[in-house]
Short mmCIF file of C-alpha atoms and ligand atoms in Angstrom, two decimals:
data_model
loop_
_atom_site.label_atom_id
_atom_site.label_comp_id
_atom_site.label_asym_id
_atom_site.label_seq_id
_atom_site.Cartn_x
_atom_site.Cartn_y
_atom_site.Cartn_z
CA MET A 322 -28.16 2.00 -57.90
CA ARG A 323 -25.61 -0.30 -57.24
CA ILE A 324 -24.59 -1.15 -53.52
CA GLY A 325 -21.19 -3.00 -52.50
CA ILE A 326 -20.82 -4.23 -48.86
CA ILE A 327 -17.34 -4.76 -47.71
CA GLY A 328 -17.52 -6.99 -44.99
CA THR A 329 -20.54 -9.33 -43.69
CA GLY A 330 -19.85 -9.14 -40.00
CA VAL A 331 -22.60 -7.72 -37.86
CA ALA A 332 -23.53 -4.48 -39.77
CA GLY A 333 -22.76 -5.67 -42.88
CA SER A 334 -24.81 -8.65 -43.09
CA LEU A 335 -28.01 -6.98 -41.77
CA LEU A 336 -27.43 -4.35 -44.25
CA ALA A 337 -27.18 -6.72 -47.42
CA GLU A 338 -30.36 -8.72 -45.95
CA ALA A 339 -32.36 -5.54 -45.69
CA LEU A 340 -31.47 -4.67 -49.37
CA LEU A 341 -32.07 -7.90 -51.03
CA ASP A 342 -34.94 -7.81 -53.45
CA SER A 343 -35.46 -3.92 -52.88
CA PRO A 344 -36.71 -2.21 -56.02
CA GLY A 345 -33.95 -0.10 -57.79
CA ILE A 346 -31.37 -1.63 -55.60
CA ASP A 347 -28.67 -4.15 -56.73
CA VAL A 348 -26.70 -5.24 -53.82
CA ALA A 349 -23.15 -7.44 -53.68
CA ALA A 350 -21.35 -8.15 -50.45
CA PHE A 351 -17.64 -9.07 -49.95
CA GLU A 352 -16.23 -11.19 -47.15
CA ARG A 353 -12.51 -12.02 -46.30
CA VAL A 354 -13.38 -15.31 -44.94
CA ALA A 355 -14.50 -18.39 -46.66
CA PRO A 356 -18.21 -19.77 -46.30
CA GLY A 357 -18.83 -21.27 -42.84
CA GLU A 358 -15.45 -19.88 -41.56
CA HIS A 359 -16.82 -17.80 -38.88
CA ALA A 360 -14.08 -15.53 -37.51
CA GLU A 361 -13.82 -14.72 -34.03
CA ALA A 362 -16.04 -18.11 -33.42
CA GLY A 363 -14.88 -19.44 -29.88
CA THR A 364 -16.10 -16.29 -27.66
CA GLY A 365 -19.33 -15.36 -26.82
CA LEU A 366 -20.91 -11.59 -26.21
CA ASN A 367 -24.09 -10.13 -24.82
CA ILE A 368 -26.16 -7.64 -26.81
CA GLY A 369 -27.89 -5.11 -25.64
CA PRO A 370 -31.82 -4.79 -25.50
CA ASN A 371 -31.66 -1.65 -27.88
CA ALA A 372 -30.29 -4.03 -30.72
CA LEU A 373 -33.26 -6.27 -30.05
CA LYS A 374 -35.77 -3.35 -30.11
CA ALA A 375 -34.34 -2.35 -33.43
CA LEU A 376 -34.59 -5.54 -34.96
CA ARG A 377 -38.14 -6.41 -33.78
CA ARG A 378 -39.34 -3.06 -35.45
CA HIS A 379 -37.63 -3.30 -38.77
CA MET A 380 -36.32 -6.95 -39.13
CA PRO A 381 -38.95 -9.22 -37.19
CA ALA A 382 -37.59 -12.44 -38.86
CA ARG A 383 -33.90 -11.86 -37.66
CA HIS A 384 -35.03 -10.57 -34.15
CA ALA A 385 -36.93 -14.01 -34.02
CA ALA A 386 -33.87 -16.19 -35.03
CA LEU A 387 -31.73 -14.19 -32.54
CA ARG A 388 -33.74 -15.03 -29.84
CA GLU A 389 -34.02 -18.45 -30.85
CA ALA A 390 -30.37 -18.94 -30.95
CA SER A 391 -29.50 -17.00 -27.71
CA LEU A 392 -30.29 -17.04 -24.10
CA PRO A 393 -32.15 -13.95 -22.48
CA TRP A 394 -30.00 -11.34 -20.78
CA HIS A 395 -32.52 -10.38 -17.96
CA ARG A 396 -30.02 -9.45 -15.01
CA TRP A 397 -26.94 -7.77 -14.40
CA PHE A 398 -25.25 -7.77 -11.00
CA VAL A 399 -21.76 -6.47 -9.77
CA ASP A 400 -19.95 -8.26 -7.02
CA LEU A 401 -16.69 -7.74 -5.37
CA ALA A 402 -14.61 -10.69 -5.84
CA ASP A 403 -15.24 -12.21 -2.17
CA GLY A 404 -18.95 -12.45 -3.23
CA THR A 405 -20.17 -9.00 -1.33
CA ARG A 406 -23.00 -7.89 -3.86
CA LEU A 407 -23.01 -3.88 -4.99
CA PHE A 408 -25.13 -3.79 -7.65
CA ASP A 409 -28.30 -5.60 -9.13
CA LEU A 410 -30.39 -4.77 -12.08
CA ASP A 411 -33.51 -6.14 -13.46
CA MET A 412 -33.08 -5.51 -16.98
CA LEU A 413 -37.02 -5.04 -17.59
CA SER A 414 -36.46 -2.24 -15.04
CA VAL A 415 -34.69 -0.21 -17.88
CA ALA A 416 -35.57 -1.62 -21.11
CA GLU A 417 -38.68 -2.83 -23.09
CA GLU A 418 -37.36 -6.67 -23.61
CA PRO A 419 -34.18 -8.50 -22.29
CA GLY A 420 -30.82 -8.68 -24.43
CA VAL A 421 -29.36 -11.82 -25.36
CA ARG A 422 -26.22 -14.00 -24.72
CA ILE A 423 -25.13 -15.62 -27.70
CA ARG A 424 -21.76 -17.35 -28.93
CA TRP A 425 -19.86 -15.45 -31.89
CA SER A 426 -20.02 -18.33 -34.13
CA GLU A 427 -24.05 -18.63 -33.95
CA LEU A 428 -24.31 -14.82 -34.50
CA TYR A 429 -22.43 -14.86 -37.65
CA ARG A 430 -24.17 -17.76 -38.82
CA LEU A 431 -27.62 -16.76 -38.15
CA LEU A 432 -26.66 -12.84 -39.80
CA ARG A 433 -24.66 -14.26 -42.75
CA ALA A 434 -27.38 -16.83 -43.95
CA PRO A 435 -29.94 -14.66 -45.39
CA ALA A 436 -27.50 -12.67 -47.59
CA ALA A 437 -25.53 -15.85 -48.62
CA GLY A 438 -26.67 -15.47 -52.29
CA CYS A 439 -25.50 -12.03 -52.73
CA THR A 440 -22.13 -12.55 -50.80
CA ARG A 441 -18.78 -13.42 -52.40
CA ASN A 442 -16.49 -15.21 -49.93
CA ALA A 443 -12.49 -14.85 -49.86
CA HIS A 444 -12.58 -11.66 -50.88
CA VAL A 445 -10.42 -9.14 -49.48
CA LEU A 446 -10.62 -5.72 -50.11
CA GLU A 447 -7.44 -4.42 -51.08
CA ALA A 448 -7.37 -1.15 -53.35
CA LEU A 449 -9.94 1.38 -54.91
CA GLU A 450 -10.05 2.55 -58.43
CA GLU A 451 -12.65 4.88 -60.06
CA ASP A 452 -14.44 4.38 -63.64
CA ALA A 453 -14.69 7.13 -66.06
CA ALA A 454 -17.85 8.35 -64.11
CA GLY A 455 -16.32 8.64 -61.15
CA ARG A 456 -17.66 5.58 -59.43
CA LEU A 457 -15.68 3.41 -57.10
CA VAL A 458 -14.29 0.05 -58.29
CA PRO A 459 -13.00 -2.06 -55.46
CA VAL A 460 -10.11 -4.35 -55.89
CA PHE A 461 -9.87 -7.64 -54.13
CA ARG A 462 -7.40 -10.14 -53.31
CA THR A 463 -8.85 -13.57 -53.92
CA PRO A 464 -6.87 -17.13 -53.50
CA ASP A 465 -6.91 -16.81 -57.81
CA GLY A 466 -5.30 -13.12 -57.33
CA LEU A 467 -6.85 -9.80 -57.83
CA THR A 468 -10.10 -9.47 -59.07
CA ARG A 469 -12.81 -6.64 -59.74
CA HIS A 470 -16.44 -6.90 -59.94
CA GLY A 471 -17.54 -3.62 -61.83
CA SER A 472 -18.57 -0.17 -60.45
CA PHE A 473 -20.76 0.66 -57.48
CA ASP A 474 -22.69 4.07 -56.66
CA LEU A 475 -22.20 3.25 -53.17
CA LEU A 476 -19.57 1.19 -51.22
CA VAL A 477 -20.53 0.47 -47.56
CA GLY A 478 -17.68 -0.57 -45.06
CA GLY A 479 -18.98 -3.25 -42.75
CA ASP A 480 -15.23 -4.39 -42.56
CA GLY A 481 -14.89 -3.64 -38.52
CA ARG A 482 -12.37 -1.64 -36.46
CA TYR A 483 -9.47 -1.95 -38.79
CA SER A 484 -11.56 -0.96 -41.87
CA ARG A 485 -9.76 -1.17 -45.20
CA LEU A 486 -12.35 0.84 -47.16
CA ARG A 487 -11.81 3.87 -44.41
CA ALA A 488 -8.07 3.67 -44.43
CA LEU A 489 -8.27 4.07 -48.42
CA THR A 490 -10.93 6.89 -48.35
CA ALA A 491 -10.44 8.73 -45.14
CA GLY A 492 -7.14 7.59 -43.59
CA GLU A 493 -6.53 5.42 -40.75
CA PRO A 494 -8.21 6.59 -37.67
CA THR A 495 -6.18 7.76 -34.36
CA SER A 496 -7.03 5.22 -31.46
CA THR A 497 -7.31 6.65 -27.99
CA LEU A 498 -6.49 3.81 -25.39
CA LEU A 499 -8.29 3.35 -22.12
CA GLY A 500 -5.20 2.10 -20.48
CA VAL A 501 -6.81 -1.19 -19.70
CA CYS A 502 -6.23 -4.75 -21.08
CA ILE A 503 -9.11 -6.86 -21.93
CA TRP A 504 -9.23 -10.70 -22.54
CA ARG A 505 -11.82 -13.20 -23.64
CA LEU A 506 -12.11 -16.74 -23.16
CA LEU A 507 -15.01 -19.27 -23.89
CA VAL A 508 -15.26 -22.59 -21.53
CA THR A 509 -17.32 -25.14 -23.39
CA GLU A 510 -17.20 -27.76 -20.53
CA ALA A 511 -19.08 -25.81 -17.77
CA ALA A 512 -21.75 -27.84 -16.45
CA ASP A 513 -20.59 -26.87 -12.72
CA CYS A 514 -20.48 -23.16 -13.30
CA PRO A 515 -21.98 -21.61 -10.12
CA TYR A 516 -23.88 -18.68 -12.19
CA ASP A 517 -26.01 -18.09 -15.18
CA ASP A 518 -26.76 -14.57 -16.17
CA TYR A 519 -24.65 -11.44 -16.59
CA GLY A 520 -22.43 -10.46 -13.64
CA GLN A 521 -19.25 -8.71 -12.86
CA TRP A 522 -16.64 -9.19 -10.09
CA PHE A 523 -14.27 -6.72 -9.19
CA ASN A 524 -10.77 -6.81 -7.03
CA GLY A 525 -9.95 -3.23 -6.88
CA ASN A 526 -10.23 -2.11 -10.48
CA ALA A 527 -9.37 -5.79 -11.98
CA ARG A 528 -12.72 -7.07 -13.27
CA LEU A 529 -13.99 -10.29 -14.29
CA LEU A 530 -17.31 -10.27 -16.61
CA SER A 531 -19.15 -13.77 -17.22
CA PHE A 532 -22.27 -15.43 -18.19
CA ARG A 533 -23.82 -18.70 -19.68
CA VAL A 534 -23.99 -18.61 -23.34
CA PRO A 535 -26.28 -21.53 -25.46
CA GLY A 536 -24.69 -25.06 -25.31
CA GLY A 537 -23.60 -25.42 -22.00
CA ALA A 538 -20.74 -22.86 -22.52
CA VAL A 539 -19.43 -19.76 -20.31
CA TYR A 540 -17.94 -16.81 -21.69
CA ILE A 541 -15.50 -14.95 -19.37
CA ALA A 542 -13.79 -11.46 -20.04
CA GLY A 543 -11.18 -10.24 -17.56
CA THR A 544 -9.95 -6.55 -17.53
CA PHE A 545 -7.20 -5.02 -15.72
CA PRO A 546 -5.11 -1.56 -15.67
CA LEU A 547 -2.05 -1.08 -17.44
CA ASN A 548 -0.95 1.45 -15.27
CA GLY A 549 0.73 3.73 -18.07
CA SER A 550 1.93 0.85 -20.13
CA GLU A 551 1.19 1.29 -24.04
CA THR A 552 1.48 -2.61 -24.31
CA ILE A 553 0.20 -5.76 -22.26
CA PRO A 554 3.11 -7.10 -20.18
CA GLU A 555 3.88 -10.62 -20.90
CA ALA A 556 4.45 -11.23 -17.12
CA MET A 557 0.71 -10.63 -16.71
CA LYS A 558 -0.13 -13.41 -19.33
CA THR A 559 0.22 -16.18 -16.69
CA ALA A 560 -2.42 -18.11 -14.79
CA GLU A 561 -0.53 -17.02 -11.77
CA ALA A 562 -0.53 -13.03 -12.41
CA GLN A 563 -4.29 -13.68 -13.23
CA ARG A 564 -4.88 -15.57 -9.87
CA ALA A 565 -3.06 -12.61 -7.95
CA LEU A 566 -5.09 -9.98 -9.72
CA PHE A 567 -8.52 -11.49 -8.95
CA THR A 568 -7.91 -12.70 -5.41
CA PRO A 569 -9.06 -10.50 -2.70
CA ASP A 570 -6.26 -9.29 -0.26
CA GLY A 571 -5.70 -11.63 2.71
CA GLY A 572 -8.88 -13.51 1.56
CA THR A 573 -10.22 -16.30 -0.24
CA PRO A 574 -12.68 -15.46 -3.66
CA GLY A 575 -16.33 -16.25 -3.68
CA PRO A 576 -17.12 -19.42 -5.53
CA ALA A 577 -17.73 -17.66 -8.86
CA VAL A 578 -14.19 -15.97 -8.87
CA ALA A 579 -12.86 -19.25 -7.68
CA TRP A 580 -14.22 -21.47 -10.57
CA MET A 581 -13.18 -18.83 -12.94
CA LEU A 582 -9.74 -18.77 -11.55
CA ASP A 583 -9.62 -22.75 -12.14
CA LYS A 584 -10.85 -22.14 -15.85
CA ILE A 585 -8.35 -19.32 -16.70
CA GLU A 586 -5.52 -21.76 -15.43
CA GLU A 587 -6.88 -24.63 -17.60
CA HIS A 588 -7.48 -22.66 -20.76
CA LEU A 589 -4.52 -20.08 -20.67
CA PRO A 590 -3.45 -20.85 -24.18
CA GLU A 591 -7.10 -20.04 -25.63
CA ILE A 592 -7.02 -16.44 -24.25
CA HIS A 593 -7.38 -13.82 -26.54
CA TRP A 594 -5.63 -10.54 -25.06
CA ALA A 595 -6.41 -6.97 -26.29
CA ARG A 596 -6.42 -3.39 -25.33
CA SER A 597 -9.58 -1.28 -25.24
CA ALA A 598 -9.57 1.33 -27.35
CA THR A 599 -11.73 3.98 -28.96
CA SER A 600 -11.57 5.99 -32.26
CA PRO A 601 -13.48 9.06 -33.65
CA VAL A 602 -16.76 8.93 -35.50
CA GLN A 603 -16.47 9.10 -39.35
CA ARG A 604 -19.58 8.06 -41.29
CA HIS A 605 -18.79 8.83 -44.80
CA ALA A 606 -16.08 9.81 -47.30
CA ALA A 607 -15.26 10.10 -51.01
CA GLY A 608 -17.95 12.53 -51.20
CA GLY A 609 -20.67 10.23 -50.09
CA ARG A 610 -19.49 7.37 -52.07
CA ALA A 611 -18.56 5.45 -49.03
CA LEU A 612 -20.24 4.95 -45.96
CA PHE A 613 -19.17 3.43 -42.83
CA LEU A 614 -21.20 1.25 -40.28
CA GLY A 615 -20.20 -0.44 -37.20
CA ASP A 616 -16.61 -0.67 -35.97
CA SER A 617 -15.57 0.89 -39.34
CA ALA A 618 -17.48 3.99 -38.22
CA GLN A 619 -17.42 4.28 -34.48
CA ALA A 620 -15.07 1.71 -32.61
CA MET A 621 -15.89 1.95 -28.84
CA VAL A 622 -14.75 0.72 -25.43
CA PRO A 623 -16.66 -2.37 -24.88
CA THR A 624 -17.62 -1.58 -21.11
CA LEU A 625 -21.36 -1.49 -21.87
CA GLY A 626 -21.31 -4.28 -24.53
CA GLN A 627 -22.46 -1.66 -27.32
CA GLY A 628 -19.84 -2.51 -30.39
CA ALA A 629 -22.03 -5.27 -31.85
CA THR A 630 -25.38 -3.96 -30.56
CA GLN A 631 -24.53 -0.49 -32.38
CA ALA A 632 -23.37 -2.35 -35.24
CA VAL A 633 -26.94 -3.82 -35.28
CA GLU A 634 -28.39 -0.46 -34.85
CA CYS A 635 -26.40 0.77 -38.06
CA GLY A 636 -27.33 -1.87 -40.11
CA VAL A 637 -30.75 -1.77 -39.45
CA VAL A 638 -30.77 2.04 -39.70
CA ALA A 639 -28.83 2.04 -42.88
CA GLY A 640 -31.49 -0.38 -44.42
CA VAL A 641 -34.50 1.62 -43.59
CA VAL A 642 -32.85 4.79 -45.27
CA LEU A 643 -31.55 3.27 -48.20
CA LYS A 644 -34.56 1.34 -48.96
CA ARG A 645 -36.76 4.41 -49.09
CA GLY A 646 -33.86 6.38 -51.36
CA GLY A 647 -32.44 8.32 -48.51
CA THR A 648 -28.72 9.64 -48.62
CA VAL A 649 -25.71 8.97 -46.60
CA ALA A 650 -26.44 12.31 -44.83
CA GLU A 651 -29.68 11.37 -43.71
CA ILE A 652 -28.04 8.15 -42.24
CA ALA A 653 -25.41 10.38 -40.29
CA ALA A 654 -28.19 12.75 -38.82
CA LEU A 655 -29.92 9.92 -37.41
CA ARG A 656 -26.90 7.70 -36.51
CA ASP A 657 -24.29 10.17 -35.30
CA PRO A 658 -25.65 11.85 -32.23
CA ARG A 659 -26.98 8.52 -31.09
CA VAL A 660 -23.40 7.02 -31.52
CA LYS A 661 -21.76 9.88 -29.63
CA PHE A 662 -24.07 9.42 -26.79
CA VAL A 663 -23.36 5.68 -26.74
CA SER A 664 -19.69 6.10 -27.08
CA ASP A 665 -19.50 8.74 -24.23
CA PHE A 666 -21.58 6.99 -21.96
CA SER A 667 -19.43 3.66 -22.64
CA TRP A 668 -16.30 5.70 -21.63
CA GLU A 669 -17.98 7.36 -18.67
CA ALA A 670 -19.03 3.92 -17.72
CA SER A 671 -15.66 2.56 -17.43
CA ASP A 672 -14.48 4.89 -14.51
CA THR A 673 -14.45 1.77 -12.25
CA LEU A 674 -11.89 0.07 -14.61
CA VAL A 675 -9.07 2.70 -14.07
CA PRO A 676 -7.43 3.65 -10.89
CA PRO A 677 -7.86 5.94 -8.70
CA CYS A 678 -11.64 5.20 -8.92
CA ASP A 679 -13.00 3.47 -5.69
CA VAL A 680 -14.83 0.74 -6.98
CA VAL A 681 -17.44 0.56 -4.17
CA ALA A 682 -18.46 4.22 -4.43
CA GLY A 683 -18.19 4.07 -8.36
CA THR A 684 -20.28 1.02 -8.69
CA ARG A 685 -23.16 2.22 -6.02
CA ALA A 686 -23.32 5.56 -8.01
CA LYS A 687 -24.36 3.57 -11.19
CA MET A 688 -27.58 2.37 -9.32
CA GLN A 689 -28.57 6.09 -8.78
CA ALA A 690 -30.90 8.11 -11.05
CA PRO A 691 -28.45 9.73 -13.54
CA PHE A 692 -26.92 6.42 -14.35
CA MET A 693 -30.13 4.66 -14.49
CA ASP A 694 -31.82 7.46 -16.63
CA LYS A 695 -28.66 7.19 -19.46
CA LEU A 696 -29.20 3.26 -19.44
CA ARG A 697 -33.12 3.59 -20.05
CA GLN A 698 -32.02 6.00 -22.80
CA LEU A 699 -29.44 3.82 -24.18
CA TYR A 700 -31.72 0.61 -24.20
CA THR A 701 -35.03 2.39 -25.64
CA ASP A 702 -33.93 5.38 -27.66
CA VAL A 703 -33.91 3.60 -30.86
CA VAL A 704 -35.22 4.57 -34.48
C1 LIG B 1422 -12.89 -8.03 -25.98
C2 LIG B 1422 -14.29 -7.54 -26.81
C3 LIG B 1422 -15.41 -7.95 -26.13
C4 LIG B 1422 -16.65 -7.24 -27.11
N1 LIG B 1422 -17.65 -7.87 -26.31
C5 LIG B 1422 -18.89 -7.40 -26.88
C6 LIG B 1422 -19.96 -7.53 -26.35
O1 LIG B 1422 -20.43 -8.32 -25.55
N2 LIG B 1422 -21.21 -6.73 -26.85
C7 LIG B 1422 -21.25 -6.43 -28.20
O2 LIG B 1422 -22.14 -5.70 -28.34
N3 LIG B 1422 -20.04 -5.95 -28.61
C8 LIG B 1422 -19.10 -6.60 -28.09
N4 LIG B 1422 -17.78 -6.08 -28.64
C9 LIG B 1422 -17.52 -5.62 -30.06
C10 LIG B 1422 -17.85 -6.33 -31.00
O3 LIG B 1422 -16.99 -7.20 -31.19
C11 LIG B 1422 -17.51 -5.65 -32.41
O4 LIG B 1422 -18.29 -3.92 -32.00
C12 LIG B 1422 -18.33 -6.03 -33.92
O5 LIG B 1422 -18.16 -7.01 -34.05
C13 LIG B 1422 -18.61 -4.99 -34.61
O6 LIG B 1422 -19.67 -5.23 -35.59
P1 LIG B 1422 -19.13 -4.68 -37.21
O7 LIG B 1422 -20.18 -5.46 -37.85
O8 LIG B 1422 -18.62 -3.53 -37.42
O9 LIG B 1422 -17.90 -5.51 -37.56
P2 LIG B 1422 -17.32 -7.11 -37.43
O10 LIG B 1422 -18.39 -7.94 -36.70
O11 LIG B 1422 -16.30 -7.12 -36.95
O12 LIG B 1422 -17.46 -7.48 -39.01
C14 LIG B 1422 -16.20 -7.42 -39.80
C15 LIG B 1422 -16.15 -8.14 -41.16
O13 LIG B 1422 -15.44 -7.84 -42.09
C16 LIG B 1422 -14.84 -8.75 -42.56
N5 LIG B 1422 -13.50 -7.95 -43.36
C17 LIG B 1422 -12.56 -7.35 -42.55
N6 LIG B 1422 -11.57 -6.78 -43.32
C18 LIG B 1422 -12.26 -6.98 -44.61
C19 LIG B 1422 -11.63 -6.77 -45.76
N7 LIG B 1422 -10.42 -5.84 -46.09
N8 LIG B 1422 -12.25 -7.43 -47.14
C20 LIG B 1422 -13.30 -7.94 -47.00
N9 LIG B 1422 -13.75 -8.22 -45.50
C21 LIG B 1422 -13.24 -7.59 -44.53
C22 LIG B 1422 -14.61 -9.38 -41.50
O14 LIG B 1422 -13.98 -10.85 -41.82
C23 LIG B 1422 -15.92 -9.58 -40.92
O15 LIG B 1422 -16.81 -10.41 -41.31
C24 LIG B 1422 -16.61 -6.63 -28.16
C25 LIG B 1422 -15.32 -6.65 -28.65
C26 LIG B 1422 -13.92 -7.08 -27.95
C27 LIG B 1422 -12.71 -6.38 -28.31
#
């Protein structure tokens, strides 16, 4: 069986590694960026304990490499911008092991390395053709022009939220906007940062999220309601607007928020601005000849940090099923109910980011049994 993987991000790299040297499977991967160029490098992310559990069970070498390149995510606290504590969670009370905090560039480096031998870089999927037997033939744009590498029994979309494979075989998905802006920043000179593990700080529905990542750096993400606007107002992309957004009424921010506000001012041009959105799940198309994993199948709102985390689960599960000769329908049966639960839960957990939700009541509700039970299911219910 010849399998072609489009995109070696999170899901694509893990699947390529899992299928290498599998009897009866010939795997080839195609990646848009050049070797060693790690798209999105410069920011950080947290990966949930559920991804670590999936790797521990099925890809122990990758689990060990990820642990080594990251910091453990042991604690999750939520404060108001003045420092008042609302929520404090020991991750091991809802998970079997801690999650991780890592730089994007490191994550891509350690996931892409094992599959480097079967990956063709600087290949951008552009079009699809069919051979006489009905197998798909991807057409790539490379620096030397359009090129083909033969026919495939299965093409796997690991090409992210704006998947070209999905667009070509199933049409462009329609996104649903949550109505909030989310921005991200990596501060590399952060020795004086007054916190370490994963924290969130609310001022009204506006929220800062931050934690240390390896190499003395700190990742900061800001979220604020767009109040009905379809676009992010330019007026909000200034240091003054962000300072006003996160400074408590008539008060002074606590030390953590004060530190972040200074960093926002220093690094404003480096901030990446986006809107939080979700799109409907699509697992396969083209009569089972195209399979989608990670964001290409299931873009979700980032509130619970499950985008890359679910892409890990996808890559691991698809590897297990395809190695034993299973079908895309089997992958869909294992993944789709799980992804629906995670996507719905991520949307529901976003309540405190959008008016008129009361942040104090909404956050305290998250310390109660119904939310904690779902969190336990999220972090442990792994194939
Ligand atoms: C603001 C923000 C914060 C986030 N924070 C977190 C977090 O803390 N934790 C978390 O788990 N997730 C987080 N996410 C989500 C996470 O970024 C994605 O869900 C995750 O990267 C999806 O993995 P993937 O393997 O599906 O695709 P990606 O990692 O996006 O990889 C796609 C790959 O395909 C390649 N590619 C794209 N198009 C083509 C093409 N046409 N031809 C060839 N190759 C192509 C790309 O170069 C890339 O290598 C965040 C997202 C955002 C926007």
